[in-house]
XYZ file of C-alpha atoms in Angstrom:
715
model
C 13.911 -59.976 -150.118
C 12.438 -56.602 -150.986
C 12.460 -54.037 -148.212
C 8.831 -53.319 -149.098
C 7.629 -56.807 -148.241
C 5.964 -55.329 -145.141
C 3.446 -53.560 -147.391
C 1.063 -56.461 -146.936
C -0.510 -59.316 -148.753
C -2.736 -59.242 -151.807
C -6.361 -58.497 -150.933
C -8.858 -61.403 -151.314
C -10.363 -59.789 -154.406
C -7.000 -59.560 -156.117
C -6.759 -55.769 -155.863
C -3.617 -54.140 -154.494
C -3.966 -50.591 -153.165
C -0.639 -48.839 -152.432
C -1.439 -45.280 -153.480
C -0.305 -43.945 -150.107
C 3.170 -45.313 -150.712
C 3.278 -43.685 -154.131
C 2.266 -40.387 -152.558
C 5.016 -40.748 -149.962
C 7.640 -41.441 -152.621
C 6.693 -38.390 -154.699
C 6.393 -36.249 -151.565
C 9.975 -37.163 -150.688
C 11.106 -35.220 -153.772
C 9.678 -31.934 -152.394
C 12.532 -29.376 -152.153
C 14.947 -32.208 -153.009
C 17.539 -31.491 -155.679
C 17.825 -35.202 -156.449
C 16.660 -35.833 -160.031
C 15.690 -32.130 -160.276
C 15.699 -30.694 -163.804
C 14.393 -27.164 -163.201
C 14.820 -24.383 -160.638
C 11.983 -21.952 -159.858
C 12.963 -18.620 -158.330
C 10.557 -16.565 -156.228
C 11.688 -13.363 -154.502
C 15.309 -14.504 -154.869
C 14.716 -17.901 -153.281
C 15.459 -20.965 -155.389
C 13.203 -24.057 -155.417
C 14.301 -27.338 -157.003
C 11.593 -28.938 -159.078
C 10.816 -31.745 -161.461
C 9.270 -30.782 -164.763
C 7.260 -33.937 -165.255
C 5.616 -33.640 -161.826
C 4.822 -29.943 -162.257
C 3.462 -30.456 -165.766
C 1.343 -33.443 -164.728
C -0.414 -31.349 -162.073
C -0.929 -28.057 -163.890
C -1.821 -26.869 -167.390
C 0.071 -23.666 -166.616
C 3.349 -25.489 -165.893
C 2.775 -27.850 -168.819
C 2.659 -24.876 -171.185
C 5.538 -23.145 -169.409
C 7.889 -26.114 -169.334
C 6.927 -28.100 -172.433
C 5.005 -25.650 -174.599
C 7.909 -24.395 -176.667
C 8.177 -21.085 -174.807
C 11.515 -19.556 -173.951
C 11.250 -20.800 -170.383
C 11.043 -24.412 -171.581
C 14.709 -24.216 -172.538
C 15.860 -22.576 -169.318
C 17.226 -24.442 -166.348
C 16.150 -21.672 -163.983
C 12.867 -19.760 -164.265
C 11.916 -16.660 -162.295
C 8.236 -16.387 -161.289
C 7.681 -12.654 -160.970
C 4.958 -11.106 -158.848
C 4.497 -14.291 -156.830
C 4.092 -14.291 -153.046
C 6.848 -16.374 -151.460
C 4.816 -17.935 -148.623
C 1.912 -18.724 -150.915
C 4.197 -20.372 -153.462
C 5.826 -22.549 -150.810
C 2.407 -23.786 -149.723
C 1.366 -24.452 -153.324
C 4.598 -26.287 -154.197
C 4.193 -28.544 -151.176
C 0.610 -29.251 -152.253
C 1.823 -30.247 -155.739
C 4.201 -32.848 -154.316
C 2.184 -34.099 -151.340
C -1.455 -33.240 -152.042
C -1.597 -31.631 -148.589
C -2.031 -28.012 -147.517
C -2.639 -26.622 -144.040
C -4.638 -23.404 -143.931
C -5.535 -23.182 -140.260
C -2.303 -21.496 -139.203
C -1.928 -19.288 -142.266
C -2.683 -15.585 -142.263
C -5.724 -14.625 -144.288
C -3.591 -12.512 -146.646
C -1.407 -15.552 -147.424
C -4.467 -17.748 -147.947
C -5.831 -15.242 -150.454
C -2.461 -15.133 -152.231
C -2.509 -18.932 -152.378
C -6.019 -18.777 -153.773
C -4.725 -16.428 -156.461
C -1.927 -18.819 -157.416
C -4.306 -21.780 -157.490
C -6.497 -19.787 -159.848
C -3.559 -18.691 -161.995
C -2.018 -22.166 -162.265
C -5.340 -23.919 -162.861
C -5.664 -25.968 -159.650
C -9.457 -26.039 -159.740
C -9.981 -28.505 -156.878
C -7.575 -26.618 -154.642
C -9.260 -23.339 -155.537
C -12.625 -24.787 -154.559
C -11.290 -26.151 -151.260
C -9.711 -22.829 -150.297
C -12.929 -21.006 -151.166
C -14.869 -23.393 -148.943
C -12.445 -22.770 -146.077
C -12.788 -19.011 -146.511
C -16.553 -19.427 -146.302
C -16.121 -21.072 -142.918
C -13.951 -18.292 -141.463
C -15.996 -15.314 -142.688
C -16.070 -12.510 -140.149
C -16.820 -8.797 -140.134
C -13.096 -7.991 -140.238
C -12.210 -10.174 -143.245
C -15.318 -10.437 -145.398
C -14.564 -7.348 -147.516
C -11.114 -8.659 -148.380
C -12.441 -12.131 -149.218
C -15.321 -10.628 -151.226
C -12.936 -8.625 -153.435
C -10.735 -11.692 -153.973
C -13.761 -13.789 -154.941
C -14.797 -11.153 -157.475
C -11.264 -10.977 -158.862
C -11.097 -14.735 -159.425
C -14.785 -15.002 -160.436
C -15.637 -17.508 -157.727
C -19.410 -17.195 -157.952
C -20.190 -19.443 -154.993
C -17.871 -17.495 -152.697
C -19.246 -14.191 -154.007
C -22.783 -15.255 -153.109
C -21.710 -16.380 -149.641
C -19.897 -13.111 -148.974
C -22.812 -11.023 -150.228
C -25.252 -12.935 -148.058
C -23.019 -12.425 -145.022
C -22.647 -8.707 -145.717
C -26.383 -8.330 -146.326
C -27.114 -9.704 -142.855
C -24.410 -7.586 -141.225
C -24.629 -4.411 -143.298
C -24.795 -2.076 -140.274
C -21.516 -3.440 -138.898
C -19.825 -3.749 -142.289
C -20.201 -0.069 -143.236
C -18.669 0.993 -139.926
C -15.656 -1.336 -140.059
C -12.332 -0.047 -141.317
C -12.073 -2.888 -143.863
C -15.009 -1.293 -145.727
C -12.650 1.521 -146.753
C -10.415 -0.961 -148.617
C -13.084 -2.329 -150.938
C -12.403 -1.948 -154.642
C -14.587 0.604 -156.480
C -16.351 -2.058 -158.549
C -16.832 -4.299 -155.537
C -18.288 -1.473 -153.441
C -20.626 -0.343 -156.208
C -21.898 -3.894 -156.762
C -22.429 -4.286 -153.013
C -24.505 -1.165 -152.380
C -26.534 -1.724 -155.540
C -28.035 -4.803 -153.876
C -31.579 -4.344 -152.581
C -30.687 -6.753 -149.786
C -27.756 -4.668 -148.481
C -29.989 -3.573 -145.650
C -29.034 -0.406 -143.761
C -30.379 3.115 -143.503
C -29.573 4.960 -146.721
C -28.113 7.984 -144.960
C -25.671 5.678 -143.138
C -24.680 4.022 -146.413
C -24.105 7.503 -147.854
C -21.877 8.449 -144.924
C -19.885 5.219 -145.310
C -19.368 5.929 -149.024
C -18.206 9.459 -148.184
C -15.598 7.972 -145.845
C -14.542 5.546 -148.568
C -14.158 8.398 -151.083
C -12.063 10.404 -148.647
C -9.872 7.408 -147.837
C -9.261 6.582 -151.496
C -9.423 9.967 -153.178
C -7.875 12.587 -150.920
C -6.429 14.464 -153.895
C -9.799 14.743 -155.601
C -11.521 15.992 -152.469
C -8.860 18.699 -152.101
C -9.483 19.894 -155.646
C -13.257 20.141 -155.185
C -16.306 17.950 -155.283
C -16.368 14.927 -157.526
C -19.008 16.446 -159.769
C -17.227 19.755 -160.363
C -14.581 20.526 -163.002
C -10.951 20.834 -162.003
C -10.514 24.160 -163.796
C -7.427 23.123 -165.673
C -5.612 21.621 -162.707
C -2.944 19.105 -163.746
C -4.295 15.841 -162.334
C -2.685 12.555 -163.258
C -4.505 9.952 -165.282
C -4.752 7.824 -162.143
C -6.445 10.678 -160.266
C -8.995 11.125 -163.035
C -9.741 7.412 -163.026
C -10.302 7.463 -159.278
C -12.641 10.421 -159.655
C -14.736 8.574 -162.203
C -14.786 5.495 -159.952
C -15.930 7.595 -156.999
C -18.715 9.147 -159.043
C -19.843 5.664 -160.097
C -19.923 4.484 -156.490
C -21.809 7.576 -155.347
C -24.393 7.052 -158.098
C -25.351 3.750 -156.454
C -26.511 5.536 -153.300
C -30.317 5.864 -153.338
C -30.740 9.517 -152.458
C -34.584 9.504 -152.734
C -34.638 7.175 -149.709
C -32.953 9.828 -147.576
C -35.295 12.220 -145.793
C -35.469 15.876 -146.805
C -33.899 16.960 -143.512
C -30.963 14.574 -143.952
C -30.478 15.612 -147.584
C -30.039 19.192 -146.453
C -28.086 18.617 -143.254
C -26.009 15.531 -144.072
C -25.697 15.108 -147.839
C -25.444 18.717 -149.021
C -22.581 19.819 -146.683
C -20.267 17.067 -147.980
C -20.080 18.869 -151.365
C -19.956 15.449 -153.019
C -23.421 15.619 -154.590
C -24.538 18.441 -156.858
C -27.503 20.633 -155.845
C -29.317 19.503 -158.989
C -28.983 15.859 -157.980
C -30.347 16.633 -154.538
C -33.329 18.472 -156.044
C -33.982 15.515 -158.344
C -34.006 13.171 -155.345
C -36.505 15.409 -153.551
C -38.745 15.491 -156.638
C -38.684 11.709 -157.004
C -39.660 11.302 -153.355
C -42.478 13.842 -153.403
C -43.933 13.456 -156.883
C -43.559 9.755 -157.693
C -45.352 6.740 -156.241
C -43.867 5.358 -153.065
C -43.978 1.836 -154.504
C -41.686 2.936 -157.345
C -38.839 3.815 -154.980
C -35.985 1.297 -154.827
C -36.220 0.366 -151.183
C -33.752 -1.846 -149.371
C -34.950 -4.781 -147.335
C -33.788 -7.589 -145.100
C -33.262 -10.842 -147.013
C -33.435 -14.071 -145.007
C -34.229 -16.898 -147.450
C -36.729 -19.545 -146.294
C -37.274 -17.717 -142.980
C -40.826 -16.820 -141.963
C -40.656 -13.065 -141.398
C -44.320 -12.855 -140.351
C -43.562 -14.062 -136.857
C -43.488 -12.244 -133.523
C -39.822 -13.154 -133.045
C -39.067 -10.752 -135.906
C -41.242 -8.035 -134.400
C -44.183 -8.689 -136.726
C -47.671 -7.939 -135.416
C -51.279 -7.959 -136.592
C -52.523 -4.386 -136.276
C -55.993 -4.814 -137.764
C -58.529 -7.638 -137.731
C -60.604 -9.584 -135.226
C -58.990 -12.115 -132.867
C -55.539 -10.914 -133.919
C -53.423 -13.086 -131.658
C -54.237 -16.307 -133.536
C -52.818 -15.430 -136.946
C -49.083 -15.448 -136.230
C -48.828 -17.932 -133.368
C -47.639 -20.709 -135.698
C -50.434 -23.078 -134.680
C -52.115 -24.458 -137.793
C -53.573 -27.540 -136.090
C -55.710 -26.375 -133.181
C -58.614 -24.368 -134.519
C -62.359 -24.838 -134.707
C -65.553 -22.799 -135.007
C -64.788 -20.697 -131.938
C -61.047 -20.096 -131.895
C -57.735 -20.303 -133.703
C -58.354 -17.822 -136.539
C -58.227 -14.111 -137.357
C -61.207 -12.609 -139.166
C -62.701 -9.544 -140.765
C -66.165 -8.715 -142.046
C -66.567 -8.879 -145.824
C -67.865 -5.716 -147.541
C -68.529 -4.027 -144.214
C -68.019 -0.277 -144.420
C -64.802 0.785 -142.755
C -63.388 -2.749 -142.571
C -60.161 -2.798 -144.564
C -59.211 -6.409 -144.028
C -56.489 -7.988 -141.923
C -53.402 -5.776 -141.651
C -49.950 -7.119 -140.764
C -46.950 -4.927 -139.975
C -43.586 -6.651 -140.391
C -40.885 -5.946 -137.846
C -38.626 -4.559 -140.557
C -38.585 -3.929 -144.289
C -38.209 -7.352 -145.891
C -37.639 -8.716 -149.376
C -40.397 -11.273 -149.943
C -41.768 -13.335 -152.812
C -43.865 -16.003 -151.092
C -46.882 -16.153 -148.782
C -48.306 -19.291 -147.211
C -51.807 -18.889 -145.788
C -54.317 -21.286 -144.251
C -57.972 -20.437 -144.791
C -60.453 -21.929 -142.318
C -61.340 -25.340 -143.766
C -63.406 -27.368 -141.327
C -66.158 -27.600 -143.943
C -66.188 -27.355 -147.735
C -66.570 -23.603 -147.958
C -64.508 -21.520 -150.374
C -63.154 -17.993 -150.166
C -62.138 -15.253 -152.571
C -59.620 -12.581 -151.608
C -56.715 -10.367 -152.577
C -53.458 -9.377 -150.865
C -51.828 -5.950 -151.096
C -48.440 -4.768 -149.840
C -47.066 -1.363 -148.987
C -44.167 0.481 -147.424
C -46.114 3.454 -146.025
C -49.743 2.235 -145.707
C -50.712 4.796 -148.344
C -49.530 3.412 -151.656
C -50.595 -0.218 -152.054
C -49.654 -2.790 -154.678
C -51.812 -5.875 -155.223
C -49.486 -8.867 -155.450
C -52.151 -11.589 -155.187
C -55.584 -11.274 -156.788
C -57.883 -14.246 -156.256
C -61.110 -12.285 -156.313
C -62.348 -14.279 -159.316
C -61.341 -17.700 -158.017
C -62.668 -20.062 -155.383
C -59.947 -20.956 -152.874
C -59.839 -23.166 -149.811
C -57.492 -24.425 -147.099
C -53.731 -23.863 -147.617
C -52.742 -21.207 -150.130
C -49.262 -21.312 -151.646
C -48.756 -17.862 -153.143
C -45.844 -16.507 -155.163
C -45.047 -13.124 -156.691
C -42.085 -11.146 -157.982
C -39.644 -10.220 -155.160
C -40.227 -6.808 -153.611
C -39.471 -4.930 -150.400
C -42.461 -4.976 -148.046
C -43.351 -3.464 -144.667
C -47.153 -3.868 -144.543
C -49.376 -6.707 -145.764
C -53.139 -6.362 -146.118
C -55.352 -9.431 -146.656
C -58.859 -8.587 -147.868
C -61.560 -11.229 -148.283
C -64.202 -10.535 -150.911
C -66.372 -13.638 -150.633
C -67.145 -16.567 -148.361
C -69.550 -19.164 -149.780
C -71.129 -19.636 -146.331
C -71.379 -16.181 -144.760
C -69.951 -12.661 -144.848
C -66.829 -13.176 -142.765
C -63.312 -13.926 -143.951
C -61.223 -16.261 -141.750
C -57.460 -16.889 -141.804
C -55.940 -19.476 -139.476
C -52.233 -19.042 -140.239
C -50.046 -16.754 -142.304
C -46.362 -16.901 -143.263
C -44.274 -14.518 -145.369
C -40.812 -15.265 -146.679
C -38.340 -15.130 -149.522
C -37.888 -18.498 -151.168
C -35.234 -19.685 -153.577
C -37.642 -22.291 -154.899
C -38.027 -21.551 -158.617
C -41.514 -20.683 -159.830
C -43.194 -19.461 -162.999
C -46.009 -16.911 -163.053
C -48.464 -16.163 -165.816
C -51.097 -13.486 -165.344
C -50.326 -13.537 -161.642
C -50.986 -17.279 -161.256
C -48.579 -20.138 -160.704
C -47.730 -22.344 -163.666
C -47.026 -25.520 -161.683
C -44.422 -28.072 -162.629
C -45.484 -30.714 -160.115
C -48.882 -32.240 -159.449
C -51.148 -29.840 -157.536
C -54.153 -32.179 -157.415
C -53.068 -33.570 -154.040
C -54.408 -33.311 -150.521
C -51.110 -31.708 -149.491
C -51.856 -28.897 -151.946
C -55.411 -28.569 -150.548
C -57.137 -30.315 -153.453
C -60.276 -32.318 -152.664
C -62.784 -34.531 -154.417
C -66.192 -32.972 -153.767
C -68.377 -35.201 -155.908
C -68.122 -38.892 -156.782
C -68.294 -42.263 -155.058
C -65.395 -44.051 -153.370
C -64.390 -45.787 -150.158
C -62.687 -42.585 -149.026
C -63.100 -39.064 -150.261
C -59.703 -38.477 -151.805
C -58.793 -41.910 -153.133
C -58.540 -40.298 -156.551
C -55.794 -37.951 -155.343
C -53.690 -40.152 -153.089
C -51.152 -41.014 -155.779
C -51.621 -44.788 -155.439
C -51.710 -46.114 -159.004
C -50.740 -49.699 -158.213
C -53.149 -50.955 -155.563
C -56.620 -51.084 -157.032
C -58.909 -53.924 -157.984
C -62.573 -54.821 -158.399
C -63.513 -53.535 -154.959
C -61.443 -50.458 -154.147
C -58.916 -47.883 -155.251
C -61.149 -45.934 -157.648
C -63.732 -43.154 -157.732
C -66.841 -43.497 -159.871
C -70.209 -42.103 -160.917
C -73.209 -43.536 -162.741
C -73.383 -42.679 -166.407
C -76.014 -40.048 -167.058
C -76.079 -39.005 -163.390
C -73.542 -36.839 -161.601
C -69.814 -36.606 -162.234
C -66.427 -36.735 -160.551
C -65.691 -33.217 -159.327
C -62.319 -32.030 -158.047
C -61.558 -28.682 -156.439
C -57.964 -27.452 -156.362
C -56.883 -25.439 -153.366
C -56.259 -22.307 -155.432
C -56.160 -21.248 -159.088
C -53.343 -22.532 -161.271
C -52.455 -21.976 -164.908
C -52.776 -25.452 -166.388
C -52.355 -26.928 -169.839
C -52.427 -30.657 -169.123
C -53.856 -33.313 -166.872
C -53.484 -37.038 -166.543
C -55.869 -39.689 -165.319
C -55.918 -43.440 -164.972
C -59.127 -45.180 -166.015
C -59.887 -48.488 -164.296
C -58.199 -51.143 -166.481
C -58.384 -54.511 -164.741
C -60.109 -55.846 -167.849
C -60.340 -54.706 -171.463
C -63.207 -52.287 -171.102
C -62.967 -48.819 -172.622
C -64.607 -45.520 -171.704
C -65.821 -42.277 -173.230
C -65.792 -39.053 -171.236
C -65.350 -35.313 -171.303
C -63.683 -32.844 -168.918
C -64.862 -29.359 -167.987
C -62.968 -26.744 -165.984
C -64.038 -23.713 -163.998
C -62.700 -20.971 -161.762
C -65.862 -20.353 -159.748
C -68.124 -23.446 -160.074
C -70.724 -21.407 -161.942
C -69.178 -20.987 -165.379
C -67.886 -24.212 -166.928
C -65.758 -24.583 -170.040
C -65.442 -27.767 -172.080
C -61.748 -28.557 -171.997
C -61.397 -32.171 -173.178
C -63.873 -34.124 -175.308
C -63.296 -37.883 -175.572
C -66.938 -38.834 -175.951
C -66.474 -40.248 -179.452
C -63.323 -42.211 -178.701
C -62.563 -45.487 -176.980
C -60.216 -44.655 -174.117
C -58.651 -46.814 -171.447
C -55.921 -46.968 -168.841
C -53.592 -43.939 -168.680
C -54.788 -40.797 -170.452
C -52.554 -37.744 -170.846
C -54.639 -34.773 -171.896
C -53.342 -31.468 -173.261
C -55.235 -28.219 -173.834
C -54.664 -24.491 -174.165
C -53.298 -23.026 -170.950
C -55.961 -21.448 -168.752
C -56.714 -20.715 -165.079
C -58.342 -23.697 -163.352
C -59.869 -24.237 -159.911
C -62.460 -26.954 -160.519
C -62.290 -30.018 -162.767
C -65.403 -31.996 -163.646
C -64.910 -35.413 -165.257
C -68.094 -36.784 -166.807
C -68.195 -40.327 -168.135
C -70.424 -40.918 -171.149
C -69.679 -44.522 -172.064
C -68.392 -47.773 -170.572
C -68.274 -50.901 -172.747
C -68.870 -53.113 -169.674
C -71.615 -51.402 -167.659
C -73.223 -48.072 -166.748
C -70.590 -46.696 -164.364
C -67.524 -44.544 -165.049
C -64.459 -45.440 -162.955
C -61.301 -43.367 -162.447
C -58.352 -44.562 -160.361
C -56.055 -41.544 -160.360
C -56.042 -37.886 -161.373
C -53.214 -35.370 -161.567
C -52.567 -31.953 -163.017
C -50.395 -30.947 -164.646
C -49.542 -34.304 -166.218
C -46.445 -35.884 -164.669
C -45.098 -37.795 -167.644
C -41.481 -38.616 -166.875
C -39.911 -41.782 -168.275
C -40.569 -43.806 -165.124
C -44.293 -43.069 -165.081
C -45.184 -42.856 -168.739
C -47.772 -45.589 -169.081
C -50.725 -43.935 -170.750
C -52.332 -45.418 -173.822
C -53.592 -43.540 -176.832
C -57.305 -43.437 -177.414
C -58.673 -46.537 -179.168
C -55.601 -48.533 -177.997
C -55.437 -50.807 -174.969
C -52.823 -50.398 -172.225
C -51.363 -52.868 -169.749
C -53.597 -54.920 -167.469
C -53.464 -54.016 -163.794
C -54.227 -57.024 -161.687
C -57.426 -58.099 -163.466
C -58.076 -61.334 -165.272
C -56.612 -61.850 -168.700
C -58.968 -60.786 -171.484
C -58.818 -60.357 -175.200
C -56.991 -57.255 -176.395
C -59.920 -56.489 -178.683
C -62.469 -53.924 -177.638
C -65.499 -55.362 -175.897
C -68.745 -54.229 -177.548
C -71.143 -52.386 -175.313
C -73.629 -55.229 -175.673
C -71.229 -57.863 -174.344
C -71.717 -56.872 -170.691
C -75.054 -56.431 -168.914
C -76.099 -52.855 -168.383
C -76.607 -52.201 -164.700
C -78.899 -49.464 -163.511
C -79.083 -47.905 -160.099
C -82.204 -49.914 -159.197
C -80.696 -53.182 -160.415
C -77.464 -52.551 -158.565
C -79.375 -52.260 -155.316
C -79.967 -56.021 -155.421
C -76.480 -57.181 -156.320
C -75.407 -60.189 -154.268
C -71.957 -60.587 -152.742
C -71.078 -63.468 -155.069
C -71.472 -61.257 -158.128
C -67.974 -59.714 -158.248
C -67.451 -59.334 -161.969
C -66.656 -55.600 -162.091
C -66.253 -52.507 -159.900
C -69.767 -51.472 -160.850
C -71.063 -54.068 -158.383
C -70.135 -51.711 -155.615
C -70.097 -48.418 -157.478
C -73.694 -48.581 -158.721
C -74.955 -49.912 -155.420
C -73.573 -46.843 -153.728
C -75.042 -44.605 -156.368
C -78.444 -46.225 -155.826
C -78.203 -45.179 -152.199
C -77.045 -41.744 -153.233
C -80.323 -40.726 -154.770
C -82.438 -40.357 -151.563
C -79.972 -37.727 -150.366
C -80.582 -35.497 -153.359
C -83.552 -33.735 -151.784
C -81.569 -33.309 -148.565
C -78.682 -31.903 -150.612
C -80.943 -29.396 -152.319
C -82.222 -28.263 -148.934
C -78.643 -28.104 -147.738
C -77.707 -25.802 -150.615
C -80.758 -23.676 -149.919
C -79.529 -23.126 -146.372
C -76.520 -21.348 -147.808
C -73.996 -23.870 -146.530
C -72.135 -23.749 -149.801
C -73.303 -20.345 -150.973
C -72.076 -19.461 -154.420
C -70.827 -22.939 -155.155
C -74.325 -23.995 -156.213
C -76.514 -27.039 -155.765
C -74.264 -29.285 -157.860
C -71.352 -28.864 -155.464
C -73.715 -29.090 -152.508
C -74.769 -32.514 -153.733
C -71.143 -33.564 -153.869
C -70.286 -32.185 -150.440
C -73.356 -33.617 -148.669
C -74.100 -36.785 -150.599
C -70.578 -38.128 -151.181
C -71.111 -41.742 -150.081
C -68.296 -43.777 -148.584
C -68.315 -47.569 -148.523
C -67.428 -49.417 -145.312
C -63.922 -50.812 -145.453
C -64.483 -53.879 -143.329
C -65.787 -57.294 -144.258
C -67.419 -58.757 -147.358
C -71.131 -58.148 -146.862
C -73.741 -60.258 -148.600
C -75.519 -57.045 -149.525
C -74.010 -53.731 -150.578
C -72.294 -51.961 -147.683
C -74.195 -49.211 -145.959
C -72.843 -45.876 -147.187
C -71.518 -43.299 -144.747
C -71.665 -39.541 -145.203
C -68.902 -36.991 -144.902
C -69.405 -34.567 -142.044
C -67.584 -31.513 -143.402
C -70.690 -29.508 -144.248
C -73.597 -31.439 -142.714
C -72.169 -31.414 -139.197
C -71.638 -27.698 -139.423
C -75.253 -27.071 -140.329
C -76.614 -29.595 -137.842
C -74.761 -27.767 -135.110
C -76.438 -24.546 -136.054
C -73.427 -22.818 -137.532
C -73.471 -19.095 -136.666
C -73.928 -16.496 -139.353
C -71.161 -14.237 -138.211
C -73.072 -12.058 -135.813
C -71.427 -10.297 -132.922
C -72.873 -12.713 -130.396
C -70.725 -15.735 -131.240
C -68.403 -17.424 -133.702
C -68.607 -15.989 -137.215
C -67.966 -19.305 -138.938
């Protein structure tokens, strides 16, 4: 009987798995001269090998042993320039698939990494790089960084750079800094995120030059001629490398005193270069200087734990406390007076110079007010750069703001308009660098994902539905005759959506109610300020139904007004879902072209032919007021009933607008904010449900909202 009978029985599924035994058998050949057909010599030590095993594991050995080279005919091959300990570890890995790094010296690990790279062991190279990432320390990061650059291991390069960025002060003072390669050092100090005082970086580079170029320093400064001295080619190359490294130091960031007392005495920088640095500092704009800054991706740097503080604005303590839930008319926000002489907005001083590209800000949003504002940044509080300009756009609630990365010390938020009063209110503010990709056009985000969501601060401010934001909740499956849609009566009102902030849009997508074969006509207008409207989509002369994907020339958009002009079944326009930009991936592509019918969604089966407008009774607001509970033929039974009850609130809405509760938004938006009727969710009443009113704006006015005077809340 076979000695291997103890291996076990056949698995129930008929599969036999004995790969471990195969590995053991091949591993037994490691350093075994049995069946060996080649000898590899490293530093005089001979290693017995097996060509077929070596060639099967490595393209390098395949070419060496079977590629027709001279070595393929030799019984013994010398591998020159190969580290003995590293080769032993690699050879054992080839035969056993195992390598232990924990007890190896870092120099040997890097030599092994070099062999893995040379011999084409990609998986091993990746594993060693991952281990080196785990053991990064101040004392070894420079060595690992140079090795990663040599072998072009981009992941490991990024990890090393990030580690050195965060520990720049310690790195430049450690002795390992002196052993960096010229190209590696230059690439390192060219990084904006290598965050240390420039004069200290200069001093570290001087030490590096002296450690690597003693001969050049003896012959004079690196910018002077050698006056015919007989330097070797190697010395000249080192001189050029030193000059290249020194050119990466940002002399204009060094103070005048330090230029004269620290830089000039080293005799490593020419007087002309020093004068140029002084001129750049004194004559150019401060914002044009290449500052260095702390880079901590996805970390909120506008927090007291980082030393950040609000130095200007009313009720300063609220802005950076991280509480974006507990705020009302009296507390929980920071403010400043709009257009008041001497009021320069809300000023934030970061605890250190930071590289940022993203702000997240919550505007006070307990009613339907909108704000306009801009944000400027600076390094010295004198020269300001406007990175966000929303002075032309109505904005509300959470603001997700992006801009090109830059080094920042001061942030100034300036409100220019509040549609209720003359005070600008900010509840929460965050500042960070994000690796999330984004696209900007004319300073505005070009979104990839749907921004017409409550999470992105969008809101429906005019229309009729059981809940305000049914249109934006993303539910495109659960709707029927009674619920799941937003509507308006044809010839009266519209469906009006306000995005949280301006976006550059070129498409939108909506789902028209399609539980039967009715079709609709409509048009879409867009605005940035709710005063000036632009016709964007015109489908008034087409028969449209179900999913509609709409494309138009890219433009800034804050408000979207959808106006129905035709319904082949009744006098109400119904929309189930809205999104912008259009999310039309393969899993969600369901829209139908105009004049074609799409899939039914839970309604009764009807003919696929268009229903003439005369085939269904036309319901008016007055008629709908008398609809009985047993008449459930279409969503208009509820929609028009609600609209009938909407009309008495129009006068109230006009008065509401006159009170200034919505300010520049205008009476049309006031009507939406005040008179947005919500149907009761419970029961099946025999008469249309009594509509409820949203309290966002009306409660504020009923409570006698203050006008921003000194005597109380300025909301």
